Coordinates of C-alpha atoms in Angstrom, one line a residue:
M164 CA 37.3 31.6 -90.5
T165 CA 34.9 32.0 -87.7
L166 CA 31.2 32.6 -88.2
A167 CA 29.5 35.2 -86.1
P168 CA 26.7 33.8 -83.9
V169 CA 23.2 34.3 -85.2
A170 CA 21.4 37.0 -83.2
A171 CA 18.4 35.8 -81.2
H172 CA 14.9 36.9 -82.1
A173 CA 13.3 39.6 -80.1
L174 CA 9.8 38.3 -79.1
R175 CA 7.1 40.9 -78.3
P176 CA 3.4 41.5 -78.4
P177 CA 2.2 43.0 -81.7
R178 CA 1.2 46.7 -82.1
R179 CA -1.4 48.1 -84.4
E180 CA 1.3 49.4 -86.8
D181 CA 2.4 45.8 -87.3
G182 CA -0.8 44.7 -89.0
A183 CA 0.3 45.2 -92.6
A184 CA 3.6 43.4 -92.0
I185 CA 1.8 40.5 -90.4
H186 CA -0.5 40.3 -93.4
A187 CA 2.5 40.1 -95.7
L188 CA 4.1 37.4 -93.6
I189 CA 0.9 35.3 -93.6
Q190 CA 0.6 35.8 -97.4
A191 CA 4.1 34.5 -97.8
S192 CA 3.4 31.5 -95.6
P193 CA 1.2 28.9 -97.4
P194 CA -0.8 26.9 -96.5
L195 CA -2.1 29.5 -93.9
D196 CA -5.4 31.2 -94.7
L197 CA -4.9 34.8 -95.5
N198 CA -7.2 37.2 -93.7
S199 CA -7.6 40.9 -94.4
V200 CA -5.2 43.5 -93.1
Y201 CA -8.1 44.7 -90.9
A202 CA -8.3 41.3 -89.2
Y203 CA -4.6 41.5 -88.3
L204 CA -5.1 45.1 -87.1
L205 CA -7.8 43.8 -84.8
L206 CA -5.6 41.0 -83.5
C207 CA -2.9 43.6 -82.7
E208 CA -5.4 45.9 -81.0
H209 CA -7.6 43.4 -79.1
H210 CA -5.5 40.3 -78.6
A211 CA -1.9 41.6 -78.3
G212 CA -1.6 39.8 -74.9
T213 CA -2.1 36.4 -76.5
C214 CA -0.2 37.0 -79.8
V215 CA 3.6 37.2 -80.3
M216 CA 5.9 38.6 -83.0
A217 CA 9.5 37.5 -83.6
E218 CA 11.9 40.0 -85.1
R219 CA 15.6 40.0 -85.9
D220 CA 17.5 43.0 -87.3
G221 CA 14.2 44.8 -87.8
A222 CA 12.6 42.1 -90.0
L223 CA 9.5 40.2 -89.0
D224 CA 10.4 36.5 -89.0
G225 CA 7.5 35.0 -87.1
F226 CA 4.0 35.6 -85.7
I227 CA 1.5 33.7 -83.6
S228 CA -2.1 34.7 -83.3
A229 CA -3.9 33.2 -80.4
Y230 CA -6.7 33.9 -78.0
V231 CA -8.5 32.6 -74.9
P232 CA -11.9 31.3 -75.9
P233 CA -14.8 32.9 -74.0
G234 CA -15.7 30.9 -70.9
R235 CA -12.6 28.7 -71.2
D236 CA -9.9 30.6 -69.2
D237 CA -7.7 27.6 -69.0
T238 CA -7.3 27.2 -72.7
L239 CA -5.2 29.1 -75.3
F240 CA -6.4 28.6 -78.8
V241 CA -3.6 29.1 -81.4
W242 CA -5.1 30.4 -84.6
Q243 CA -2.1 30.9 -86.9
V244 CA 1.7 30.2 -86.6
A245 CA 3.8 31.8 -89.3
V246 CA 7.5 31.6 -89.7
H247 CA 9.3 33.4 -92.6
E248 CA 11.1 31.0 -94.9
R249 CA 14.5 32.5 -93.9
A250 CA 13.9 31.6 -90.2
R251 CA 12.4 28.1 -90.7
G252 CA 14.1 25.0 -89.3
H253 CA 15.4 26.6 -86.1
G254 CA 12.5 26.0 -83.7
L255 CA 11.2 29.6 -83.8
G256 CA 7.6 28.5 -83.7
G257 CA 8.2 26.5 -80.6
Q258 CA 10.1 29.4 -79.0
M259 CA 7.2 31.7 -79.7
L260 CA 4.7 29.2 -78.1
S261 CA 6.9 28.9 -75.1
H262 CA 7.2 32.7 -74.8
L263 CA 3.4 33.0 -74.9
L264 CA 2.9 30.3 -72.2
A265 CA 5.5 32.1 -70.0
R266 CA 3.6 35.3 -69.9
P267 CA 2.2 36.0 -66.4
A268 CA -1.2 36.8 -67.7
L269 CA -1.4 33.3 -69.2
A270 CA -0.3 31.5 -66.0
G271 CA -3.7 29.8 -65.7
I272 CA -3.5 28.1 -69.1
R273 CA -3.7 24.3 -68.8
H274 CA -4.5 23.4 -72.4
V275 CA -3.4 24.6 -75.9
E276 CA -5.7 24.0 -78.8
T277 CA -5.2 24.5 -82.5
T278 CA -6.6 23.2 -85.8
V279 CA -4.4 21.7 -88.5
G280 CA -5.0 20.2 -91.9
P281 CA -4.1 16.6 -92.4
D282 CA -1.1 17.4 -94.6
N283 CA 0.4 20.2 -92.4
Q284 CA 3.2 18.0 -90.9
A285 CA 5.4 21.0 -89.8
S286 CA 2.6 22.2 -87.5
R287 CA 1.9 18.7 -86.2
R288 CA 5.6 18.2 -85.3
M289 CA 5.7 21.6 -83.6
F290 CA 2.7 21.0 -81.4
A291 CA 3.8 17.4 -80.7
G292 CA 7.2 18.9 -79.6
L293 CA 5.4 21.3 -77.3
A294 CA 3.4 18.5 -75.7
R295 CA 6.6 16.5 -75.2
R296 CA 8.4 19.5 -73.5
L297 CA 5.4 20.1 -71.3
G298 CA 5.2 16.4 -70.3
T299 CA 1.7 15.9 -71.6
S300 CA -0.2 14.5 -74.6
V301 CA -1.9 15.6 -77.8
A302 CA -5.5 14.5 -78.4
E303 CA -6.8 14.8 -82.0
S304 CA -10.5 15.0 -83.0
P305 CA -12.5 16.3 -86.0
L306 CA -13.6 19.9 -85.8
F307 CA -14.3 21.5 -89.1
P308 CA -14.9 19.2 -92.1
A309 CA -14.1 20.6 -95.6
S310 CA -17.8 20.8 -96.4
L311 CA -18.1 23.8 -93.9
F312 CA -15.8 25.9 -96.0
G313 CA -18.3 26.6 -98.7
G314 CA -16.8 24.7 -101.5
Q315 CA -13.5 26.6 -101.5
G316 CA -11.3 23.5 -101.7
H317 CA -10.3 23.8 -98.1
E318 CA -9.3 20.6 -96.4
D319 CA -10.6 19.3 -93.1
E320 CA -9.4 21.0 -90.0
E321 CA -8.6 18.7 -87.1
L322 CA -8.6 19.9 -83.5
L323 CA -5.3 19.2 -81.6
R324 CA -5.7 19.6 -77.8
I325 CA -2.5 19.6 -75.7
G326 CA -2.7 19.1 -72.0
P327 CA -3.4 19.3 -69.2
F328 CA -0.1 20.9 -68.1
D329 CA 1.2 23.3 -65.5
V330 CA 3.8 25.7 -66.8
S331 CA 5.1 26.0 -63.2
S332 CA 6.0 22.3 -63.2
E333 CA 9.4 21.0 -64.0
A334 CA 8.4 20.3 -67.6
G335 CA 7.1 23.8 -67.9
R336 CA 10.3 25.3 -66.6
R337 CA 12.3 23.3 -69.1
D338 CA 10.0 24.5 -71.9
R339 CA 10.5 28.2 -71.0
G340 CA 14.2 28.0 -70.3

């Protein structure tokens, strides 16, 4: 018996009609903070160039929301990375990150930043893997202590800063290929 190969994910920018499906994916992806459908509609409308969706057979399996912070054109801040349970364990998060960094509009990116909670080991491994593939390092520093979250039981959010890197370098070509 021969198993059919698993189809690759189609990676694309989100569209406004994807907002509700993205909301549902985030809702099914603890420990991610769930935002309103409206917030995801705004990401699709205003930040499609720095966000990516992963689909297979018409199903949404992954989403990354990211943006370039004002005045920091060399930095991509990754807000949320969600991978559906059925697609976990196959490197989809890393593939989506590589896809984003390969976009011509993001060619000037030299650093990736994100925040992670102390217990989110999956995200920490994914971003460490990205740094390794890009031939650079990860620096960690405090950013948002739990006290800033208004007593909602939220844990500290540590800033991870990856870089500097140049995606046109050999390490960058390996990451995209």
